[in-house]
mmCIF file of C-alpha atoms in Angstrom:
data_model
loop_
_atom_site.group_PDB
_atom_site.id
_atom_site.type_symbol
_atom_site.label_atom_id
_atom_site.label_comp_id
_atom_site.label_asym_id
_atom_site.label_seq_id
_atom_site.Cartn_x
_atom_site.Cartn_y
_atom_site.Cartn_z
ATOM 1 C CA MET A 1 -26.482 49.918 137.814
ATOM 2 C CA HIS A 2 -28.456 46.773 138.502
ATOM 3 C CA ALA A 3 -27.057 43.394 137.462
ATOM 4 C CA CYS A 4 -29.926 41.249 136.258
ATOM 5 C CA ARG A 5 -30.403 37.571 135.628
ATOM 6 C CA ALA A 6 -33.737 36.914 134.016
ATOM 7 C CA THR A 7 -34.570 34.079 136.437
ATOM 8 C CA GLY A 8 -33.194 35.899 139.466
ATOM 9 C CA ASP A 9 -30.723 33.195 140.591
ATOM 10 C CA SER A 10 -26.995 33.784 141.137
ATOM 11 C CA ARG A 11 -25.360 30.835 139.425
ATOM 12 C CA THR A 12 -22.384 31.560 137.191
ATOM 13 C CA PRO A 13 -23.251 31.374 133.488
ATOM 14 C CA LYS A 14 -21.864 28.330 131.700
ATOM 15 C CA PRO A 15 -19.302 28.852 128.948
ATOM 16 C CA SER A 16 -20.486 28.442 125.387
ATOM 17 C CA GLY A 17 -19.481 25.318 123.538
ATOM 18 C CA ARG A 18 -21.013 22.403 121.655
ATOM 19 C CA ALA A 19 -23.514 21.697 124.458
ATOM 20 C CA GLU A 20 -24.558 25.369 124.593
ATOM 21 C CA PHE A 21 -24.911 25.452 120.813
ATOM 22 C CA LEU A 22 -27.198 22.418 120.846
ATOM 23 C CA SER A 23 -29.163 23.997 123.691
ATOM 24 C CA LEU A 24 -29.662 27.136 121.598
ATOM 25 C CA LEU A 25 -30.916 25.174 118.623
ATOM 26 C CA GLY A 26 -33.225 23.172 120.876
ATOM 27 C CA SER A 27 -35.035 26.319 121.999
ATOM 28 C CA PRO A 28 -37.532 27.786 119.495
ATOM 29 C CA VAL A 29 -36.765 31.304 120.803
ATOM 30 C CA THR A 30 -32.988 31.138 120.456
ATOM 31 C CA SER A 31 -33.215 29.105 117.265
ATOM 32 C CA GLU A 32 -35.130 32.052 115.797
ATOM 33 C CA ILE A 33 -32.292 34.391 116.819
ATOM 34 C CA CYS A 34 -29.690 32.021 115.323
ATOM 35 C CA SER A 35 -31.581 32.089 112.022
ATOM 36 C CA ALA A 36 -31.731 35.908 112.044
ATOM 37 C CA LEU A 37 -27.974 36.179 112.593
ATOM 38 C CA ARG A 38 -27.116 33.793 109.788
ATOM 39 C CA ARG A 39 -29.702 35.418 107.520
ATOM 40 C CA TRP A 40 -27.936 38.791 107.885
ATOM 41 C CA PHE A 41 -24.744 37.345 106.378
ATOM 42 C CA ALA A 42 -26.654 35.769 103.493
ATOM 43 C CA GLN A 43 -28.704 38.905 102.746
ATOM 44 C CA HIS A 44 -25.674 41.194 102.740
ATOM 45 C CA ARG A 45 -23.371 38.731 100.972
ATOM 46 C CA VAL A 46 -20.834 38.724 103.775
ATOM 47 C CA GLN A 47 -18.846 35.655 104.763
ATOM 48 C CA GLU A 48 -19.726 34.155 108.144
ATOM 49 C CA PRO A 49 -17.061 34.543 110.855
ATOM 50 C CA SER A 50 -14.019 32.298 110.858
ATOM 51 C CA ALA A 51 -10.524 32.275 112.320
ATOM 52 C CA GLY A 52 -9.388 34.636 109.552
ATOM 53 C CA SER A 53 -12.476 36.866 109.516
ATOM 54 C CA ARG A 54 -13.668 37.675 113.006
ATOM 55 C CA LEU A 55 -16.914 39.283 114.127
ATOM 56 C CA ALA A 56 -17.041 42.111 116.687
ATOM 57 C CA ILE A 57 -20.051 42.660 118.933
ATOM 58 C CA ALA A 58 -20.708 46.122 120.377
ATOM 59 C CA TYR A 59 -21.225 44.945 123.952
ATOM 60 C CA SER A 60 -22.678 47.342 126.515
ATOM 61 C CA GLY A 61 -23.595 44.642 129.012
ATOM 62 C CA GLY A 62 -27.332 45.335 128.599
ATOM 63 C CA LEU A 63 -30.003 42.789 127.708
ATOM 64 C CA ASP A 64 -29.919 43.205 123.930
ATOM 65 C CA SER A 65 -26.149 43.112 123.390
ATOM 66 C CA THR A 66 -25.830 40.277 125.914
ATOM 67 C CA VAL A 67 -28.186 38.054 123.905
ATOM 68 C CA LEU A 68 -26.441 39.000 120.662
ATOM 69 C CA LEU A 69 -23.026 38.215 122.149
ATOM 70 C CA GLN A 70 -24.092 34.905 123.698
ATOM 71 C CA VAL A 71 -25.755 33.600 120.545
ATOM 72 C CA ALA A 72 -22.937 34.763 118.241
ATOM 73 C CA GLN A 73 -20.346 33.124 120.498
ATOM 74 C CA ALA A 74 -22.300 29.850 120.463
ATOM 75 C CA LEU A 75 -22.599 29.942 116.667
ATOM 76 C CA TRP A 76 -19.008 30.960 115.911
ATOM 77 C CA PRO A 77 -16.796 30.069 118.919
ATOM 78 C CA GLY A 78 -13.297 31.453 118.614
ATOM 79 C CA ALA A 79 -14.291 33.989 115.961
ATOM 80 C CA VAL A 80 -16.099 36.569 118.127
ATOM 81 C CA VAL A 81 -14.663 39.663 119.845
ATOM 82 C CA ALA A 82 -16.563 41.914 122.253
ATOM 83 C CA ILE A 83 -15.964 45.683 122.166
ATOM 84 C CA HIS A 84 -17.125 47.775 125.097
ATOM 85 C CA VAL A 85 -17.175 51.567 124.708
ATOM 86 C CA ASN A 86 -16.895 53.244 128.113
ATOM 87 C CA HIS A 87 -18.360 56.719 127.662
ATOM 88 C CA GLY A 88 -17.632 57.624 131.274
ATOM 89 C CA LEU A 89 -20.823 59.661 131.435
ATOM 90 C CA GLN A 90 -22.313 58.128 134.573
ATOM 91 C CA ALA A 91 -21.189 56.800 137.927
ATOM 92 C CA ALA A 92 -22.061 53.218 136.971
ATOM 93 C CA ALA A 93 -19.704 53.166 133.951
ATOM 94 C CA PRO A 94 -16.843 51.343 135.779
ATOM 95 C CA ALA A 95 -19.310 48.705 137.025
ATOM 96 C CA PHE A 96 -20.622 48.197 133.478
ATOM 97 C CA GLU A 97 -17.075 47.632 132.267
ATOM 98 C CA GLN A 98 -16.328 45.194 135.093
ATOM 99 C CA HIS A 99 -19.501 43.225 134.361
ATOM 100 C CA CYS A 100 -18.577 42.953 130.660
ATOM 101 C CA ALA A 101 -15.086 41.769 131.578
ATOM 102 C CA GLU A 102 -16.468 39.063 133.888
ATOM 103 C CA VAL A 103 -18.918 37.748 131.283
ATOM 104 C CA CYS A 104 -16.279 37.664 128.548
ATOM 105 C CA ARG A 105 -13.818 35.935 130.860
ATOM 106 C CA THR A 106 -16.437 33.273 131.601
ATOM 107 C CA LEU A 107 -17.184 32.834 127.905
ATOM 108 C CA GLY A 108 -13.485 32.739 127.054
ATOM 109 C CA LEU A 109 -13.639 35.442 124.415
ATOM 110 C CA PRO A 110 -11.584 38.634 124.031
ATOM 111 C CA LEU A 111 -12.922 41.952 125.307
ATOM 112 C CA VAL A 112 -11.618 45.243 123.946
ATOM 113 C CA VAL A 113 -12.439 48.266 126.138
ATOM 114 C CA MET A 114 -12.451 51.626 124.358
ATOM 115 C CA PRO A 115 -12.625 54.662 126.678
ATOM 116 C CA ALA A 116 -14.370 57.658 125.130
ATOM 117 C CA CYS A 117 -13.431 61.295 125.497
ATOM 118 C CA ILE A 118 -16.467 63.332 124.459
ATOM 119 C CA ASP A 119 -15.985 66.998 123.666
ATOM 120 C CA VAL A 120 -19.318 68.818 123.845
ATOM 121 C CA ARG A 121 -19.251 72.415 122.610
ATOM 122 C CA PRO A 122 -22.010 74.959 123.220
ATOM 123 C CA GLY A 123 -24.985 74.039 121.062
ATOM 124 C CA ASP A 124 -23.859 70.416 120.607
ATOM 125 C CA SER A 125 -26.055 67.470 121.548
ATOM 126 C CA LEU A 126 -24.452 65.174 124.105
ATOM 127 C CA GLU A 127 -26.303 62.203 122.598
ATOM 128 C CA GLU A 128 -25.040 63.067 119.108
ATOM 129 C CA GLN A 129 -21.435 63.537 120.222
ATOM 130 C CA ALA A 130 -21.554 60.267 122.181
ATOM 131 C CA ARG A 131 -22.895 58.504 119.083
ATOM 132 C CA ILE A 132 -20.111 59.905 116.906
ATOM 133 C CA ALA A 133 -17.485 58.839 119.445
ATOM 134 C CA ARG A 134 -19.020 55.369 119.798
ATOM 135 C CA TYR A 135 -18.904 54.607 116.073
ATOM 136 C CA ALA A 136 -15.353 55.907 115.725
ATOM 137 C CA LEU A 137 -14.166 53.799 118.675
ATOM 138 C CA LEU A 138 -16.005 50.683 117.502
ATOM 139 C CA GLU A 139 -14.411 51.060 114.068
ATOM 140 C CA ALA A 140 -10.963 51.495 115.617
ATOM 141 C CA GLY A 141 -11.438 48.569 117.990
ATOM 142 C CA ALA A 142 -12.672 46.273 115.226
ATOM 143 C CA SER A 143 -9.807 47.231 112.913
ATOM 144 C CA GLY A 144 -7.305 46.550 115.674
ATOM 145 C CA GLN A 145 -8.730 43.049 116.147
ATOM 146 C CA SER A 146 -8.896 42.204 112.414
ATOM 147 C CA CYS A 147 -12.703 42.177 112.502
ATOM 148 C CA ASP A 148 -14.440 42.799 109.191
ATOM 149 C CA VAL A 149 -17.890 43.266 110.737
ATOM 150 C CA VAL A 150 -19.272 44.972 113.865
ATOM 151 C CA TRP A 151 -22.742 44.027 115.006
ATOM 152 C CA LEU A 152 -25.065 46.330 116.951
ATOM 153 C CA ALA A 153 -27.961 44.947 118.989
ATOM 154 C CA GLN A 154 -30.841 47.290 118.070
ATOM 155 C CA HIS A 155 -34.099 45.371 117.585
ATOM 156 C CA ALA A 156 -37.576 45.921 116.153
ATOM 157 C CA ASN A 157 -38.803 47.920 119.153
ATOM 158 C CA ASP A 158 -35.823 50.266 118.793
ATOM 159 C CA GLN A 159 -36.626 50.649 115.105
ATOM 160 C CA ALA A 160 -40.277 51.447 115.856
ATOM 161 C CA GLU A 161 -39.218 54.099 118.389
ATOM 162 C CA THR A 162 -36.837 55.595 115.837
ATOM 163 C CA VAL A 163 -39.589 55.860 113.217
ATOM 164 C CA MET A 164 -41.999 57.448 115.704
ATOM 165 C CA LEU A 165 -39.350 59.971 116.783
ATOM 166 C CA ALA A 166 -38.671 60.785 113.132
ATOM 167 C CA LEU A 167 -42.386 61.276 112.503
ATOM 168 C CA SER A 168 -42.654 63.635 115.467
ATOM 169 C CA ARG A 169 -39.819 65.731 113.987
ATOM 170 C CA GLY A 170 -41.290 65.934 110.479
ATOM 171 C CA ALA A 171 -38.637 63.755 108.843
ATOM 172 C CA GLY A 172 -38.655 62.787 105.178
ATOM 173 C CA VAL A 173 -38.292 59.271 103.807
ATOM 174 C CA ALA A 174 -34.607 59.067 104.738
ATOM 175 C CA GLY A 175 -35.406 59.723 108.390
ATOM 176 C CA LEU A 176 -38.490 57.498 108.334
ATOM 177 C CA ALA A 177 -36.312 54.652 107.042
ATOM 178 C CA GLY A 178 -35.027 54.424 110.594
ATOM 179 C CA MET A 179 -31.816 52.539 111.286
ATOM 180 C CA ALA A 180 -30.008 50.749 108.474
ATOM 181 C CA ALA A 181 -29.434 46.999 108.675
ATOM 182 C CA SER A 182 -25.978 47.480 107.142
ATOM 183 C CA PHE A 183 -23.630 50.434 106.668
ATOM 184 C CA ASN A 184 -19.928 51.212 106.603
ATOM 185 C CA VAL A 185 -17.713 53.233 108.914
ATOM 186 C CA GLY A 186 -14.297 53.542 107.363
ATOM 187 C CA LYS A 187 -13.340 50.080 106.114
ATOM 188 C CA VAL A 188 -15.517 48.222 108.623
ATOM 189 C CA ARG A 189 -19.018 46.933 107.870
ATOM 190 C CA PHE A 190 -21.567 47.560 110.615
ATOM 191 C CA GLY A 191 -24.735 45.502 110.905
ATOM 192 C CA ARG A 192 -27.951 45.265 112.882
ATOM 193 C CA PRO A 193 -29.097 41.653 112.484
ATOM 194 C CA LEU A 194 -31.886 41.930 115.082
ATOM 195 C CA LEU A 195 -33.866 44.784 113.498
ATOM 196 C CA GLY A 196 -36.688 42.433 112.613
ATOM 197 C CA MET A 197 -36.773 40.848 116.083
ATOM 198 C CA PRO A 198 -39.049 42.149 118.872
ATOM 199 C CA GLN A 199 -37.293 42.661 122.194
ATOM 200 C CA SER A 200 -39.640 40.179 123.834
ATOM 201 C CA VAL A 201 -37.851 37.390 121.946
ATOM 202 C CA LEU A 202 -34.476 38.555 123.286
ATOM 203 C CA ARG A 203 -35.811 38.722 126.834
ATOM 204 C CA SER A 204 -37.278 35.225 126.519
ATOM 205 C CA ALA A 205 -33.882 33.922 125.380
ATOM 206 C CA ALA A 206 -32.155 35.555 128.346
ATOM 207 C CA MET A 207 -34.727 34.017 130.703
ATOM 208 C CA ARG A 208 -34.357 30.559 129.236
ATOM 209 C CA HIS A 209 -30.556 30.541 129.362
ATOM 210 C CA GLN A 210 -30.183 32.584 132.578
ATOM 211 C CA TRP A 211 -27.853 35.119 130.950
ATOM 212 C CA THR A 212 -26.728 37.938 133.213
ATOM 213 C CA PHE A 213 -27.050 41.537 132.000
ATOM 214 C CA VAL A 214 -27.003 45.035 133.450
ATOM 215 C CA ASP A 215 -29.857 47.507 133.674
ATOM 216 C CA ASP A 216 -28.732 51.005 132.672
ATOM 217 C CA PRO A 217 -30.499 53.562 134.899
ATOM 218 C CA THR A 218 -30.261 56.260 132.220
ATOM 219 C CA ASN A 219 -32.861 54.323 130.208
ATOM 220 C CA ALA A 220 -35.431 55.653 132.681
ATOM 221 C CA ASP A 221 -34.302 59.271 132.345
ATOM 222 C CA VAL A 222 -37.225 61.081 130.726
ATOM 223 C CA ARG A 223 -35.068 64.094 129.900
ATOM 224 C CA PHE A 224 -34.192 62.141 126.755
ATOM 225 C CA ALA A 225 -36.873 62.087 124.059
ATOM 226 C CA ARG A 226 -36.359 58.421 123.206
ATOM 227 C CA ASN A 227 -36.982 57.400 126.806
ATOM 228 C CA ARG A 228 -40.182 59.465 126.907
ATOM 229 C CA PHE A 229 -41.400 57.726 123.770
ATOM 230 C CA ARG A 230 -40.399 54.318 125.150
ATOM 231 C CA GLN A 231 -42.212 54.844 128.445
ATOM 232 C CA ASP A 232 -45.291 56.820 127.382
ATOM 233 C CA VAL A 233 -45.938 56.780 123.639
ATOM 234 C CA MET A 234 -45.035 53.236 122.592
ATOM 235 C CA PRO A 235 -47.067 51.382 125.273
ATOM 236 C CA ALA A 236 -50.151 53.438 124.372
ATOM 237 C CA LEU A 237 -49.609 52.830 120.655
ATOM 238 C CA ILE A 238 -49.124 49.079 121.111
ATOM 239 C CA ALA A 239 -52.232 48.902 123.328
ATOM 240 C CA ALA A 240 -54.256 50.581 120.568
ATOM 241 C CA ALA A 241 -52.587 48.682 117.702
ATOM 242 C CA PRO A 242 -50.904 45.449 118.891
ATOM 243 C CA GLY A 243 -49.109 44.962 115.569
ATOM 244 C CA ALA A 244 -47.613 48.459 115.569
ATOM 245 C CA VAL A 245 -43.976 47.426 116.117
ATOM 246 C CA ALA A 246 -43.945 45.065 113.130
ATOM 247 C CA ALA A 247 -45.924 47.547 111.012
ATOM 248 C CA LEU A 248 -43.545 50.417 111.774
ATOM 249 C CA SER A 249 -40.551 48.231 110.939
ATOM 250 C CA ARG A 250 -42.216 47.358 107.634
ATOM 251 C CA SER A 251 -42.872 51.039 106.923
ATOM 252 C CA ALA A 252 -39.222 51.776 107.664
ATOM 253 C CA ARG A 253 -38.173 49.259 105.009
ATOM 254 C CA HIS A 254 -40.544 50.855 102.475
ATOM 255 C CA CYS A 255 -39.142 54.309 103.270
ATOM 256 C CA GLY A 256 -35.624 52.947 102.981
ATOM 257 C CA GLN A 257 -36.366 51.732 99.460
ATOM 258 C CA ALA A 258 -37.892 55.097 98.537
ATOM 259 C CA SER A 259 -34.855 56.883 99.958
ATOM 260 C CA GLU A 260 -32.511 54.735 97.862
ATOM 261 C CA LEU A 261 -34.503 55.613 94.753
ATOM 262 C CA LEU A 262 -34.242 59.333 95.554
ATOM 263 C CA VAL A 263 -30.469 59.018 95.953
ATOM 264 C CA ASP A 264 -30.296 57.197 92.602
ATOM 265 C CA LEU A 265 -32.354 59.960 90.985
ATOM 266 C CA ALA A 266 -30.054 62.594 92.469
ATOM 267 C CA GLY A 267 -27.092 60.752 90.974
ATOM 268 C CA ILE A 268 -28.706 60.821 87.535
ATOM 269 C CA ASP A 269 -29.414 64.555 87.843
ATOM 270 C CA MET A 270 -25.946 65.386 89.191
ATOM 271 C CA ALA A 271 -24.370 63.573 86.259
ATOM 272 C CA GLN A 272 -26.117 66.122 84.049
ATOM 273 C CA ILE A 273 -25.601 69.317 86.071
ATOM 274 C CA GLY A 274 -22.185 68.521 87.547
ATOM 275 C CA GLN A 275 -20.629 68.734 90.999
ATOM 276 C CA PRO A 276 -20.616 71.260 92.513
ATOM 277 C CA PRO A 277 -24.071 71.933 91.073
ATOM 278 C CA ALA A 278 -24.280 74.406 88.190
ATOM 279 C CA LEU A 279 -27.041 76.969 88.673
ATOM 280 C CA ALA A 280 -28.243 76.762 85.071
ATOM 281 C CA GLY A 281 -28.547 72.984 85.318
ATOM 282 C CA LEU A 282 -30.391 73.180 88.629
ATOM 283 C CA ARG A 283 -32.954 75.576 87.221
ATOM 284 C CA LYS A 284 -33.861 73.059 84.498
ATOM 285 C CA LEU A 285 -35.121 70.685 87.197
ATOM 286 C CA THR A 286 -38.427 70.893 89.022
ATOM 287 C CA PRO A 287 -38.217 72.416 92.514
ATOM 288 C CA ALA A 288 -38.675 68.950 94.068
ATOM 289 C CA ARG A 289 -35.760 67.511 92.068
ATOM 290 C CA GLN A 290 -33.634 70.571 92.852
ATOM 291 C CA ALA A 291 -34.240 70.005 96.549
ATOM 292 C CA ASN A 292 -33.430 66.311 96.161
ATOM 293 C CA VAL A 293 -30.126 67.026 94.397
ATOM 294 C CA LEU A 294 -29.140 69.648 96.951
ATOM 295 C CA ARG A 295 -30.071 67.389 99.857
ATOM 296 C CA VAL A 296 -27.952 64.501 98.565
ATOM 297 C CA TRP A 297 -25.048 66.803 97.602
ATOM 298 C CA LEU A 298 -24.943 68.486 101.003
ATOM 299 C CA HIS A 299 -25.342 65.200 102.876
ATOM 300 C CA GLY A 300 -22.299 63.885 101.051
ATOM 301 C CA LEU A 301 -20.277 66.930 102.106
ATOM 302 C CA THR A 302 -21.479 67.393 105.677
ATOM 303 C CA GLY A 303 -22.636 63.955 106.797
ATOM 304 C CA ARG A 304 -26.181 65.187 107.466
ATOM 305 C CA ALA A 305 -29.131 66.462 105.496
ATOM 306 C CA PRO A 306 -30.063 70.159 105.610
ATOM 307 C CA SER A 307 -33.326 71.137 107.257
ATOM 308 C CA THR A 308 -36.501 71.648 105.239
ATOM 309 C CA ALA A 309 -36.343 75.410 105.893
ATOM 310 C CA GLN A 310 -32.740 75.564 104.641
ATOM 311 C CA LEU A 311 -33.572 73.608 101.499
ATOM 312 C CA ASP A 312 -36.627 75.731 100.744
ATOM 313 C CA GLU A 313 -34.580 78.920 101.121
ATOM 314 C CA LEU A 314 -31.759 77.544 98.996
ATOM 315 C CA VAL A 315 -34.131 76.555 96.174
ATOM 316 C CA LYS A 316 -35.700 80.042 96.412
ATOM 317 C CA GLN A 317 -32.278 81.735 96.142
ATOM 318 C CA VAL A 318 -31.282 79.516 93.198
ATOM 319 C CA ALA A 319 -34.456 80.558 91.342
ATOM 320 C CA ALA A 320 -33.718 84.250 92.003
ATOM 321 C CA ALA A 321 -30.017 84.145 91.055
ATOM 322 C CA ARG A 322 -30.386 84.799 87.326
ATOM 323 C CA THR A 323 -27.854 87.625 87.039
ATOM 324 C CA ARG A 324 -24.109 87.518 87.720
ATOM 325 C CA GLY A 325 -24.397 89.929 90.604
ATOM 326 C CA GLN A 326 -27.089 87.965 92.445
ATOM 327 C CA ARG A 327 -25.531 86.458 95.580
ATOM 328 C CA ILE A 328 -26.413 83.147 97.239
ATOM 329 C CA ASP A 329 -25.433 82.755 100.848
ATOM 330 C CA ILE A 330 -27.243 80.522 103.312
ATOM 331 C CA LYS A 331 -26.125 78.787 106.488
ATOM 332 C CA VAL A 332 -26.338 75.001 106.284
ATOM 333 C CA GLY A 333 -25.068 72.906 109.151
ATOM 334 C CA SER A 334 -21.796 74.321 110.405
ATOM 335 C CA GLY A 335 -20.938 76.018 107.115
ATOM 336 C CA ARG A 336 -22.486 78.040 104.326
ATOM 337 C CA VAL A 337 -23.659 77.443 100.769
ATOM 338 C CA VAL A 338 -22.483 80.292 98.549
ATOM 339 C CA ARG A 339 -22.415 81.168 94.891
ATOM 340 C CA GLU A 340 -19.076 81.056 93.104
ATOM 341 C CA LYS A 341 -19.514 82.244 89.525
ATOM 342 C CA SER A 342 -22.014 79.863 87.914
ATOM 343 C CA CYS A 343 -21.967 77.145 90.586
ATOM 344 C CA LEU A 344 -22.839 76.534 94.217
ATOM 345 C CA GLN A 345 -20.087 75.831 96.720
ATOM 346 C CA TYR A 346 -20.250 74.569 100.288
ATOM 347 C CA VAL A 347 -17.795 76.356 102.581
ATOM 348 C CA PRO A 348 -17.438 74.667 105.991
ATOM 349 C CA SER A 349 -16.373 76.693 109.001
ATOM 350 C CA GLU A 350 -13.004 75.874 110.531
ATOM 351 C CA ALA A 351 -14.722 74.127 113.432
ATOM 352 C CA ALA A 352 -16.811 72.141 110.961
ATOM 353 C CA ARG A 353 -13.701 71.048 109.066
ATOM 354 C CA LEU A 354 -12.198 69.675 112.271
ATOM 355 C CA SER A 355 -15.456 67.911 113.200
ATOM 356 C CA LEU A 356 -15.866 66.374 109.768
ATOM 357 C CA SER A 357 -12.329 64.982 109.884
ATOM 358 C CA VAL A 358 -13.281 63.165 113.090
ATOM 359 C CA LYS A 359 -16.789 61.930 112.313
ATOM 360 C CA SER A 360 -16.430 61.143 108.613
ATOM 361 C CA GLY A 361 -18.323 57.917 107.882
ATOM 362 C CA SER A 362 -19.980 57.649 111.294
ATOM 363 C CA GLU A 363 -23.588 57.734 110.112
#
């Protein structure tokens, strides 16, 4: 771990207060961030933080979450809580936690540390399991502190990387929509108020205000696809098309709207064919609408969309199952889609049932 101060000096950061708030507003860079944070509440019709409705910041100690925490604390002093999830996956994890504690102590705001215990089974993705654990712990930490909202610090560059990764994997419009600006985990609203903000703005704010942050060495580990894209693909793309980050973020919003329309269409179709889907009703739809219904239905049951190959095979088996004796049986996720009389049923494996009980709502 490297502790960084954008200007390189070692002075202790000043606590936020009225003077810090005025300093933020006096800087065009941080004033832009202040506007983005307040705009998120207005756009999503959520009340701004107060003594009775506190805001939690997912605080890793890195550049992005540091800027988010500092600006939120200046805007709403006394109504902000920091939550640090310690995954314990690298040697620097204790130092990250100590750094977060020191910053929060200086700012005079509460820090909740949530240690993670990540169970990775054969075939599981460590990144995916860490993500599931992180959302569950952030939800628990926020609930314990009476926080209605948890903010995450992903920005426009992160969104552009997400869209490019989705493109490289052949994603549909749901995947190309990238990260959502607002979503729920349990009873807690999660938000990403910086999705429209390039990281350069956050770095400029840290430089101006001399905010200390940590540099996570795993961000340079090219074993992870996102890091390879960040180091190799994105710089080349931006050099060829300087407006690529903003354009990809705009495309993500368009895809998000298209994805919402497809979900609405699936709801209309499911109201006609029932849940679980009746085979006769499915066959009245075009193959594209069948696939859309099945995708939305299975996502609701499993928390993730089936692959294109699985959907194509399922639509093919539905078309062929015109007699009572015609079976349907296809693996989807950790379970199977089977035919039960005149309907489809999803039967999760025992391991899948246990996993779903843990990660429900974590998307």
